[in-house]
């Protein structure tokens, strides 16, 4: 199943080019397991979620450690019927039989508990879109219930949910939302914005 993210990172600094270029080395440990394509608008990362999300997290944290206000925006997708399958995307994170929603919520909570600590306080907002199913609202409400128990839930907002906490837990929460909700072989997308070092944190 094809999975990937179109990402853009925005350091709010005069030396934004230096911050971005300095952060790119954070992708080095993942490059043999990701496809990376960059143009003047965004960078496409294609790979399995257990590689994709840590790569995004580490890139974001590396940029944010500059001390500058940094924002990462990502459009994340799995199972898009318009994209070809790719071996680099192989994962056991989804696929197989549909597990009961409560079991998937517990798996999601366990993965957030196991997230590494980055020491980078972050805020995020995201929206989950479940395609290819008539019970998409059951999946979305199941995800919201998971979020409220995740330890990263901040509050509901119009059209999205706000998260907060260490970047490790925040990215793990969004990864769990993508992997655990929606049909195992279905099309699921997320719109994600993550921020650190904001001068107006609320």
mmCIF file of N, CA, C and O in Angstrom, residues 21-116:
data_model
loop_
_atom_site.group_PDB
_atom_site.id
_atom_site.type_symbol
_atom_site.label_atom_id
_atom_site.label_comp_id
_atom_site.label_asym_id
_atom_site.label_seq_id
_atom_site.Cartn_x
_atom_site.Cartn_y
_atom_site.Cartn_z
ATOM 1 N N UNK A 21 18.347 23.959 5.922
ATOM 2 C CA UNK A 21 19.459 23.134 5.446
ATOM 3 C C UNK A 21 20.161 22.432 6.600
ATOM 4 O O UNK A 21 20.590 21.282 6.472
ATOM 5 N N UNK A 22 20.251 23.106 7.738
ATOM 6 C CA UNK A 22 20.877 22.477 8.898
ATOM 7 C C UNK A 22 20.074 21.315 9.442
ATOM 8 O O UNK A 22 20.629 20.360 9.989
ATOM 9 N N UNK A 23 18.745 21.381 9.269
ATOM 10 C CA UNK A 23 17.874 20.326 9.793
ATOM 11 C C UNK A 23 17.825 19.106 8.884
ATOM 12 O O UNK A 23 17.461 18.010 9.332
ATOM 13 N N UNK A 24 18.170 19.261 7.616
ATOM 14 C CA UNK A 24 18.002 18.167 6.659
ATOM 15 C C UNK A 24 18.824 16.928 7.004
ATOM 16 O O UNK A 24 18.446 15.810 6.632
ATOM 17 N N UNK A 25 19.923 17.109 7.725
ATOM 18 C CA UNK A 25 20.736 15.940 8.090
ATOM 19 C C UNK A 25 19.963 14.987 8.996
ATOM 20 O O UNK A 25 20.327 13.813 9.118
ATOM 21 N N UNK A 26 18.884 15.473 9.629
ATOM 22 C CA UNK A 26 18.071 14.601 10.469
ATOM 23 C C UNK A 26 17.392 13.500 9.656
ATOM 24 O O UNK A 26 16.983 12.474 10.208
ATOM 25 N N UNK A 27 17.279 13.703 8.344
ATOM 26 C CA UNK A 27 16.685 12.677 7.482
ATOM 27 C C UNK A 27 17.683 11.588 7.091
ATOM 28 O O UNK A 27 17.277 10.545 6.579
ATOM 29 N N UNK A 28 18.969 11.809 7.327
ATOM 30 C CA UNK A 28 19.990 10.866 6.845
ATOM 31 C C UNK A 28 19.762 9.426 7.312
ATOM 32 O O UNK A 28 19.908 8.494 6.509
ATOM 33 N N UNK A 29 19.394 9.182 8.579
ATOM 34 C CA UNK A 29 19.206 7.780 9.004
ATOM 35 C C UNK A 29 18.042 7.069 8.304
ATOM 36 O O UNK A 29 17.938 5.847 8.385
ATOM 37 N N UNK A 30 17.204 7.830 7.628
ATOM 38 C CA UNK A 30 16.002 7.252 7.025
ATOM 39 C C UNK A 30 16.077 7.159 5.501
ATOM 40 O O UNK A 30 15.202 6.566 4.879
ATOM 41 N N UNK A 31 17.098 7.746 4.905
ATOM 42 C CA UNK A 31 17.102 7.908 3.446
ATOM 43 C C UNK A 31 17.104 6.585 2.688
ATOM 44 O O UNK A 31 16.579 6.522 1.577
ATOM 45 N N UNK A 32 17.653 5.529 3.258
ATOM 46 C CA UNK A 32 17.645 4.247 2.549
ATOM 47 C C UNK A 32 16.297 3.546 2.648
ATOM 48 O O UNK A 32 16.071 2.531 1.996
ATOM 49 N N UNK A 33 15.378 4.114 3.466
ATOM 50 C CA UNK A 33 14.046 3.518 3.618
ATOM 51 C C UNK A 33 12.931 4.467 3.194
ATOM 52 O O UNK A 33 11.759 4.179 3.393
ATOM 53 N N UNK A 34 13.316 5.598 2.608
ATOM 54 C CA UNK A 34 12.356 6.586 2.137
ATOM 55 C C UNK A 34 12.688 6.998 0.709
ATOM 56 O O UNK A 34 13.861 7.013 0.317
ATOM 57 N N UNK A 35 11.662 7.349 -0.037
ATOM 58 C CA UNK A 35 11.855 8.077 -1.279
ATOM 59 C C UNK A 35 11.650 9.550 -0.956
ATOM 60 O O UNK A 35 10.688 9.915 -0.282
ATOM 61 N N UNK A 36 12.560 10.398 -1.405
ATOM 62 C CA UNK A 36 12.500 11.828 -1.099
ATOM 63 C C UNK A 36 12.549 12.607 -2.408
ATOM 64 O O UNK A 36 13.487 12.440 -3.195
ATOM 65 N N UNK A 37 11.540 13.434 -2.641
ATOM 66 C CA UNK A 37 11.491 14.273 -3.833
ATOM 67 C C UNK A 37 11.150 15.688 -3.402
ATOM 68 O O UNK A 37 10.139 15.903 -2.740
ATOM 69 N N UNK A 38 11.994 16.653 -3.771
ATOM 70 C CA UNK A 38 11.816 18.041 -3.336
ATOM 71 C C UNK A 38 11.621 18.952 -4.533
ATOM 72 O O UNK A 38 12.289 18.798 -5.556
ATOM 73 N N UNK A 39 10.685 19.904 -4.392
ATOM 74 C CA UNK A 39 10.572 20.969 -5.386
ATOM 75 C C UNK A 39 10.457 22.299 -4.646
ATOM 76 O O UNK A 39 10.775 22.377 -3.460
ATOM 77 N N UNK A 40 10.012 23.345 -5.334
ATOM 78 C CA UNK A 40 10.016 24.681 -4.735
ATOM 79 C C UNK A 40 8.856 24.909 -3.768
ATOM 80 O O UNK A 40 8.786 25.959 -3.124
ATOM 81 N N UNK A 41 7.954 23.943 -3.637
ATOM 82 C CA UNK A 41 6.814 24.104 -2.734
ATOM 83 C C UNK A 41 6.892 23.162 -1.542
ATOM 84 O O UNK A 41 6.662 23.566 -0.406
ATOM 85 N N UNK A 42 7.234 21.907 -1.789
ATOM 86 C CA UNK A 42 7.197 20.922 -0.703
ATOM 87 C C UNK A 42 8.150 19.778 -0.991
ATOM 88 O O UNK A 42 8.749 19.697 -2.067
ATOM 89 N N UNK A 43 8.273 18.906 -0.006
ATOM 90 C CA UNK A 43 9.072 17.693 -0.143
ATOM 91 C C UNK A 43 8.167 16.491 0.060
ATOM 92 O O UNK A 43 7.411 16.433 1.035
ATOM 93 N N UNK A 44 8.221 15.559 -0.879
ATOM 94 C CA UNK A 44 7.467 14.322 -0.773
ATOM 95 C C UNK A 44 8.331 13.271 -0.100
ATOM 96 O O UNK A 44 9.451 12.996 -0.543
ATOM 97 N N UNK A 45 7.805 12.696 0.968
ATOM 98 C CA UNK A 45 8.431 11.563 1.631
ATOM 99 C C UNK A 45 7.524 10.358 1.425
ATOM 100 O O UNK A 45 6.339 10.408 1.798
ATOM 101 N N UNK A 46 8.043 9.291 0.846
ATOM 102 C CA UNK A 46 7.267 8.077 0.606
ATOM 103 C C UNK A 46 7.911 6.949 1.391
ATOM 104 O O UNK A 46 9.123 6.703 1.270
ATOM 105 N N UNK A 47 7.119 6.256 2.205
ATOM 106 C CA UNK A 47 7.658 5.150 2.984
ATOM 107 C C UNK A 47 6.636 4.622 3.964
ATOM 108 O O UNK A 47 5.523 5.147 4.084
ATOM 109 N N UNK A 48 7.015 3.594 4.671
ATOM 110 C CA UNK A 48 6.149 2.996 5.685
ATOM 111 C C UNK A 48 5.952 3.968 6.846
ATOM 112 O O UNK A 48 6.842 4.769 7.154
ATOM 113 N N UNK A 49 4.813 3.925 7.516
ATOM 114 C CA UNK A 49 4.553 4.898 8.587
ATOM 115 C C UNK A 49 5.568 4.853 9.718
ATOM 116 O O UNK A 49 5.880 5.888 10.301
ATOM 117 N N UNK A 50 6.102 3.670 10.019
ATOM 118 C CA UNK A 50 7.082 3.577 11.104
ATOM 119 C C UNK A 50 8.418 4.209 10.739
ATOM 120 O O UNK A 50 9.289 4.383 11.599
ATOM 121 N N UNK A 51 8.595 4.567 9.482
ATOM 122 C CA UNK A 51 9.762 5.331 9.030
ATOM 123 C C UNK A 51 9.370 6.782 8.771
ATOM 124 O O UNK A 51 10.073 7.721 9.154
ATOM 125 N N UNK A 52 8.232 6.956 8.136
ATOM 126 C CA UNK A 52 7.758 8.272 7.716
ATOM 127 C C UNK A 52 7.588 9.240 8.888
ATOM 128 O O UNK A 52 8.095 10.371 8.863
ATOM 129 N N UNK A 53 6.905 8.804 9.934
ATOM 130 C CA UNK A 53 6.623 9.716 11.047
ATOM 131 C C UNK A 53 7.865 10.051 11.868
ATOM 132 O O UNK A 53 8.066 11.220 12.227
ATOM 133 N N UNK A 54 8.731 9.080 12.200
ATOM 134 C CA UNK A 54 9.975 9.465 12.872
ATOM 135 C C UNK A 54 10.834 10.413 12.029
ATOM 136 O O UNK A 54 11.482 11.309 12.579
ATOM 137 N N UNK A 55 10.840 10.237 10.708
ATOM 138 C CA UNK A 55 11.615 11.141 9.847
ATOM 139 C C UNK A 55 11.052 12.555 9.928
ATOM 140 O O UNK A 55 11.810 13.537 10.061
ATOM 141 N N UNK A 56 9.733 12.693 9.838
ATOM 142 C CA UNK A 56 9.116 14.016 9.958
ATOM 143 C C UNK A 56 9.393 14.619 11.331
ATOM 144 O O UNK A 56 9.723 15.803 11.449
ATOM 145 N N UNK A 57 9.247 13.801 12.361
ATOM 146 C CA UNK A 57 9.501 14.267 13.728
ATOM 147 C C UNK A 57 10.925 14.779 13.885
ATOM 148 O O UNK A 57 11.152 15.880 14.398
ATOM 149 N N UNK A 58 11.885 13.997 13.430
ATOM 150 C CA UNK A 58 13.283 14.371 13.630
ATOM 151 C C UNK A 58 13.658 15.603 12.814
ATOM 152 O O UNK A 58 14.451 16.446 13.270
ATOM 153 N N UNK A 59 13.099 15.730 11.608
ATOM 154 C CA UNK A 59 13.334 16.938 10.809
ATOM 155 C C UNK A 59 12.769 18.156 11.529
ATOM 156 O O UNK A 59 13.443 19.193 11.652
ATOM 157 N N UNK A 60 11.545 18.037 12.026
ATOM 158 C CA UNK A 60 10.910 19.150 12.724
ATOM 159 C C UNK A 60 11.683 19.526 13.988
ATOM 160 O O UNK A 60 11.957 20.710 14.236
ATOM 161 N N UNK A 61 12.053 18.536 14.782
ATOM 162 C CA UNK A 61 12.778 18.810 16.025
ATOM 163 C C UNK A 61 14.133 19.448 15.734
ATOM 164 O O UNK A 61 14.552 20.392 16.422
ATOM 165 N N UNK A 62 14.822 18.973 14.713
ATOM 166 C CA UNK A 62 16.127 19.558 14.363
ATOM 167 C C UNK A 62 15.981 21.026 13.997
ATOM 168 O O UNK A 62 16.813 21.864 14.388
ATOM 169 N N UNK A 63 14.940 21.368 13.252
ATOM 170 C CA UNK A 63 14.715 22.773 12.902
ATOM 171 C C UNK A 63 14.314 23.584 14.131
ATOM 172 O O UNK A 63 14.800 24.706 14.345
ATOM 173 N N UNK A 64 13.449 23.021 14.965
ATOM 174 C CA UNK A 64 12.970 23.748 16.138
ATOM 175 C C UNK A 64 14.068 23.963 17.172
ATOM 176 O O UNK A 64 14.020 24.931 17.940
ATOM 177 N N UNK A 65 15.071 23.099 17.190
ATOM 178 C CA UNK A 65 16.166 23.268 18.145
ATOM 179 C C UNK A 65 17.019 24.496 17.831
ATOM 180 O O UNK A 65 17.873 24.873 18.627
ATOM 181 N N UNK A 66 16.757 25.129 16.705
ATOM 182 C CA UNK A 66 17.387 26.416 16.409
ATOM 183 C C UNK A 66 16.895 27.491 17.369
ATOM 184 O O UNK A 66 17.507 28.559 17.486
ATOM 185 N N UNK A 67 15.783 27.236 18.056
ATOM 186 C CA UNK A 67 15.183 28.216 18.942
ATOM 187 C C UNK A 67 14.209 29.138 18.242
ATOM 188 O O UNK A 67 13.517 29.926 18.888
ATOM 189 N N UNK A 68 14.144 29.044 16.930
ATOM 190 C CA UNK A 68 13.225 29.863 16.150
ATOM 191 C C UNK A 68 11.838 29.237 16.137
ATOM 192 O O UNK A 68 11.686 28.029 16.274
ATOM 193 N N UNK A 69 10.848 30.079 15.960
ATOM 194 C CA UNK A 69 9.487 29.557 15.792
ATOM 195 C C UNK A 69 9.449 28.787 14.480
ATOM 196 O O UNK A 69 9.722 29.331 13.412
ATOM 197 N N UNK A 70 9.126 27.505 14.563
ATOM 198 C CA UNK A 70 9.101 26.637 13.381
ATOM 199 C C UNK A 70 7.728 25.988 13.251
ATOM 200 O O UNK A 70 7.136 25.561 14.246
ATOM 201 N N UNK A 71 7.268 25.894 12.011
ATOM 202 C CA UNK A 71 5.998 25.241 11.701
ATOM 203 C C UNK A 71 6.244 24.219 10.604
ATOM 204 O O UNK A 71 6.952 24.498 9.626
ATOM 205 N N UNK A 72 5.694 23.036 10.774
ATOM 206 C CA UNK A 72 5.703 22.008 9.739
ATOM 207 C C UNK A 72 4.267 21.757 9.319
ATOM 208 O O UNK A 72 3.395 21.590 10.174
ATOM 209 N N UNK A 73 4.041 21.782 8.016
ATOM 210 C CA UNK A 73 2.724 21.406 7.498
ATOM 211 C C UNK A 73 2.877 20.158 6.650
ATOM 212 O O UNK A 73 3.830 20.050 5.869
ATOM 213 N N UNK A 74 1.957 19.217 6.798
ATOM 214 C CA UNK A 74 2.035 17.960 6.049
ATOM 215 C C UNK A 74 0.649 17.511 5.619
ATOM 216 O O UNK A 74 -0.308 17.608 6.391
ATOM 217 N N UNK A 75 0.570 17.029 4.398
ATOM 218 C CA UNK A 75 -0.589 16.298 3.912
ATOM 219 C C UNK A 75 -0.159 14.844 3.813
ATOM 220 O O UNK A 75 0.762 14.520 3.050
ATOM 221 N N UNK A 76 -0.772 13.983 4.607
ATOM 222 C CA UNK A 76 -0.336 12.591 4.768
ATOM 223 C C UNK A 76 -1.432 11.676 4.220
ATOM 224 O O UNK A 76 -2.621 11.931 4.435
ATOM 225 N N UNK A 77 -1.014 10.619 3.532
ATOM 226 C CA UNK A 77 -1.997 9.729 2.920
ATOM 227 C C UNK A 77 -1.512 8.293 2.944
ATOM 228 O O UNK A 77 -0.314 8.030 2.819
ATOM 229 N N UNK A 78 -2.460 7.395 3.108
ATOM 230 C CA UNK A 78 -2.184 5.970 2.903
ATOM 231 C C UNK A 78 -3.312 5.374 2.068
ATOM 232 O O UNK A 78 -4.479 5.770 2.194
ATOM 233 N N UNK A 79 -2.965 4.445 1.207
ATOM 234 C CA UNK A 79 -3.969 3.700 0.465
ATOM 235 C C UNK A 79 -4.670 4.451 -0.641
ATOM 236 O O UNK A 79 -5.744 4.039 -1.070
ATOM 237 N N UNK A 80 -4.096 5.551 -1.112
ATOM 238 C CA UNK A 80 -4.753 6.311 -2.188
ATOM 239 C C UNK A 80 -4.887 5.422 -3.422
ATOM 240 O O UNK A 80 -3.891 4.881 -3.915
ATOM 241 N N UNK A 81 -6.096 5.258 -3.962
ATOM 242 C CA UNK A 81 -6.258 4.380 -5.123
ATOM 243 C C UNK A 81 -5.610 4.921 -6.391
ATOM 244 O O UNK A 81 -5.414 4.181 -7.345
ATOM 245 N N UNK A 82 -5.242 6.190 -6.382
ATOM 246 C CA UNK A 82 -4.598 6.769 -7.559
ATOM 247 C C UNK A 82 -3.094 6.636 -7.568
ATOM 248 O O UNK A 82 -2.434 7.089 -8.504
ATOM 249 N N UNK A 83 -2.519 6.024 -6.529
ATOM 250 C CA UNK A 83 -1.071 5.876 -6.445
ATOM 251 C C UNK A 83 -0.690 4.400 -6.563
ATOM 252 O O UNK A 83 -1.413 3.528 -6.070
ATOM 253 N N UNK A 84 0.450 4.110 -7.183
ATOM 254 C CA UNK A 84 0.872 2.707 -7.316
ATOM 255 C C UNK A 84 1.396 2.162 -5.995
ATOM 256 O O UNK A 84 1.871 2.916 -5.147
ATOM 257 N N UNK A 85 1.306 0.839 -5.823
ATOM 258 C CA UNK A 85 1.910 0.218 -4.660
ATOM 259 C C UNK A 85 3.425 0.364 -4.767
ATOM 260 O O UNK A 85 3.972 0.499 -5.866
ATOM 261 N N UNK A 86 4.117 0.369 -3.652
ATOM 262 C CA UNK A 86 5.567 0.545 -3.665
ATOM 263 C C UNK A 86 6.164 -0.265 -2.527
ATOM 264 O O UNK A 86 5.701 -0.178 -1.383
ATOM 265 N N UNK A 87 7.201 -1.029 -2.818
ATOM 266 C CA UNK A 87 7.805 -1.899 -1.803
ATOM 267 C C UNK A 87 8.336 -1.122 -0.613
ATOM 268 O O UNK A 87 8.354 -1.638 0.519
ATOM 269 N N UNK A 88 8.783 0.129 -0.822
ATOM 270 C CA UNK A 88 9.329 0.916 0.285
ATOM 271 C C UNK A 88 8.254 1.233 1.324
ATOM 272 O O UNK A 88 8.572 1.583 2.460
ATOM 273 N N UNK A 89 6.994 1.073 0.948
ATOM 274 C CA UNK A 89 5.881 1.376 1.853
ATOM 275 C C UNK A 89 5.397 0.158 2.635
ATOM 276 O O UNK A 89 4.463 0.278 3.435
ATOM 277 N N UNK A 90 6.014 -0.986 2.430
ATOM 278 C CA UNK A 90 5.532 -2.202 3.100
ATOM 279 C C UNK A 90 5.551 -2.024 4.615
ATOM 280 O O UNK A 90 6.522 -1.552 5.196
ATOM 281 N N UNK A 91 4.453 -2.419 5.242
ATOM 282 C CA UNK A 91 4.337 -2.297 6.688
ATOM 283 C C UNK A 91 3.355 -3.332 7.219
ATOM 284 O O UNK A 91 2.486 -3.804 6.481
ATOM 285 N N UNK A 92 3.502 -3.640 8.493
ATOM 286 C CA UNK A 92 2.497 -4.471 9.174
ATOM 287 C C UNK A 92 1.601 -3.605 10.058
ATOM 288 O O UNK A 92 0.783 -4.130 10.809
ATOM 289 N N UNK A 93 1.754 -2.293 9.961
ATOM 290 C CA UNK A 93 0.975 -1.382 10.808
ATOM 291 C C UNK A 93 -0.510 -1.398 10.470
ATOM 292 O O UNK A 93 -1.351 -1.119 11.316
ATOM 293 N N UNK A 94 -0.838 -1.645 9.214
ATOM 294 C CA UNK A 94 -2.239 -1.812 8.838
ATOM 295 C C UNK A 94 -2.327 -2.916 7.807
ATOM 296 O O UNK A 94 -1.322 -3.444 7.369
ATOM 297 N N UNK A 95 -3.508 -3.274 7.433
ATOM 298 C CA UNK A 95 -3.707 -4.454 6.589
ATOM 299 C C UNK A 95 -4.235 -5.584 7.451
ATOM 300 O O UNK A 95 -4.303 -5.497 8.681
ATOM 301 N N UNK A 96 -4.638 -6.667 6.801
ATOM 302 C CA UNK A 96 -5.174 -7.801 7.537
ATOM 303 C C UNK A 96 -6.625 -7.586 7.905
ATOM 304 O O UNK A 96 -7.290 -6.690 7.387
ATOM 305 N N UNK A 97 -7.132 -8.375 8.833
ATOM 306 C CA UNK A 97 -8.549 -8.281 9.204
ATOM 307 C C UNK A 97 -8.848 -6.991 9.962
ATOM 308 O O UNK A 97 -7.960 -6.381 10.566
ATOM 309 N N UNK A 98 -10.093 -6.581 9.909
ATOM 310 C CA UNK A 98 -10.533 -5.404 10.659
ATOM 311 C C UNK A 98 -10.676 -5.785 12.132
ATOM 312 O O UNK A 98 -11.492 -6.639 12.486
ATOM 313 N N UNK A 99 -9.880 -5.177 12.974
ATOM 314 C CA UNK A 99 -9.949 -5.453 14.412
ATOM 315 C C UNK A 99 -11.038 -4.600 15.051
ATOM 316 O O UNK A 99 -11.382 -3.526 14.534
ATOM 317 N N UNK A 100 -11.606 -5.035 16.174
ATOM 318 C CA UNK A 100 -12.604 -4.211 16.866
ATOM 319 C C UNK A 100 -12.035 -2.840 17.206
ATOM 320 O O UNK A 100 -10.836 -2.698 17.512
ATOM 321 N N UNK A 101 -12.890 -1.840 17.182
ATOM 322 C CA UNK A 101 -12.450 -0.463 17.401
ATOM 323 C C UNK A 101 -11.775 -0.299 18.758
ATOM 324 O O UNK A 101 -10.747 0.378 18.877
ATOM 325 N N UNK A 102 -12.307 -0.918 19.799
ATOM 326 C CA UNK A 102 -11.695 -0.782 21.132
ATOM 327 C C UNK A 102 -10.283 -1.362 21.156
ATOM 328 O O UNK A 102 -9.390 -0.817 21.823
ATOM 329 N N UNK A 103 -10.066 -2.441 20.433
ATOM 330 C CA UNK A 103 -8.731 -3.039 20.375
ATOM 331 C C UNK A 103 -7.770 -2.112 19.641
ATOM 332 O O UNK A 103 -6.620 -1.936 20.067
ATOM 333 N N UNK A 104 -8.244 -1.489 18.572
ATOM 334 C CA UNK A 104 -7.390 -0.555 17.827
ATOM 335 C C UNK A 104 -7.079 0.690 18.648
ATOM 336 O O UNK A 104 -5.967 1.227 18.593
ATOM 337 N N UNK A 105 -8.044 1.164 19.431
ATOM 338 C CA UNK A 105 -7.791 2.317 20.296
ATOM 339 C C UNK A 105 -6.711 1.989 21.326
ATOM 340 O O UNK A 105 -5.829 2.819 21.599
ATOM 341 N N UNK A 106 -6.758 0.788 21.882
ATOM 342 C CA UNK A 106 -5.743 0.397 22.864
ATOM 343 C C UNK A 106 -4.371 0.294 22.214
ATOM 344 O O UNK A 106 -3.363 0.706 22.798
ATOM 345 N N UNK A 107 -4.311 -0.250 21.006
ATOM 346 C CA UNK A 107 -3.040 -0.312 20.280
ATOM 347 C C UNK A 107 -2.496 1.085 20.032
ATOM 348 O O UNK A 107 -1.279 1.338 20.153
ATOM 349 N N UNK A 108 -3.388 2.014 19.705
ATOM 350 C CA UNK A 108 -2.969 3.397 19.472
ATOM 351 C C UNK A 108 -2.415 4.016 20.752
ATOM 352 O O UNK A 108 -1.359 4.670 20.747
ATOM 353 N N UNK A 109 -3.100 3.794 21.875
ATOM 354 C CA UNK A 109 -2.638 4.332 23.154
ATOM 355 C C UNK A 109 -1.284 3.745 23.539
ATOM 356 O O UNK A 109 -0.394 4.467 24.025
ATOM 357 N N UNK A 110 -1.097 2.460 23.311
ATOM 358 C CA UNK A 110 0.178 1.811 23.637
ATOM 359 C C UNK A 110 1.321 2.428 22.835
ATOM 360 O O UNK A 110 2.430 2.618 23.355
ATOM 361 N N UNK A 111 1.066 2.748 21.567
ATOM 362 C CA UNK A 111 2.135 3.303 20.728
ATOM 363 C C UNK A 111 2.522 4.706 21.173
ATOM 364 O O UNK A 111 3.697 5.087 21.106
ATOM 365 N N UNK A 112 1.565 5.477 21.664
ATOM 366 C CA UNK A 112 1.893 6.816 22.167
ATOM 367 C C UNK A 112 2.710 6.699 23.456
ATOM 368 O O UNK A 112 3.678 7.447 23.663
ATOM 369 N N UNK A 113 2.338 5.761 24.317
ATOM 370 C CA UNK A 113 3.087 5.551 25.562
ATOM 371 C C UNK A 113 4.542 5.171 25.288
ATOM 372 O O UNK A 113 5.432 5.485 26.077
ATOM 373 N N UNK A 114 4.788 4.497 24.172
ATOM 374 C CA UNK A 114 6.138 4.034 23.834
ATOM 375 C C UNK A 114 6.946 5.064 23.047
ATOM 376 O O UNK A 114 8.088 4.793 22.677
ATOM 377 N N UNK A 115 6.386 6.234 22.797
ATOM 378 C CA UNK A 115 7.067 7.241 21.968
ATOM 379 C C UNK A 115 8.343 7.743 22.647
ATOM 380 O O UNK A 115 8.377 7.927 23.868
ATOM 381 N N UNK A 116 9.390 7.974 21.859
ATOM 382 C CA UNK A 116 10.611 8.530 22.444
ATOM 383 C C UNK A 116 10.405 9.981 22.869
ATOM 384 O O UNK A 116 9.564 10.687 22.313
#
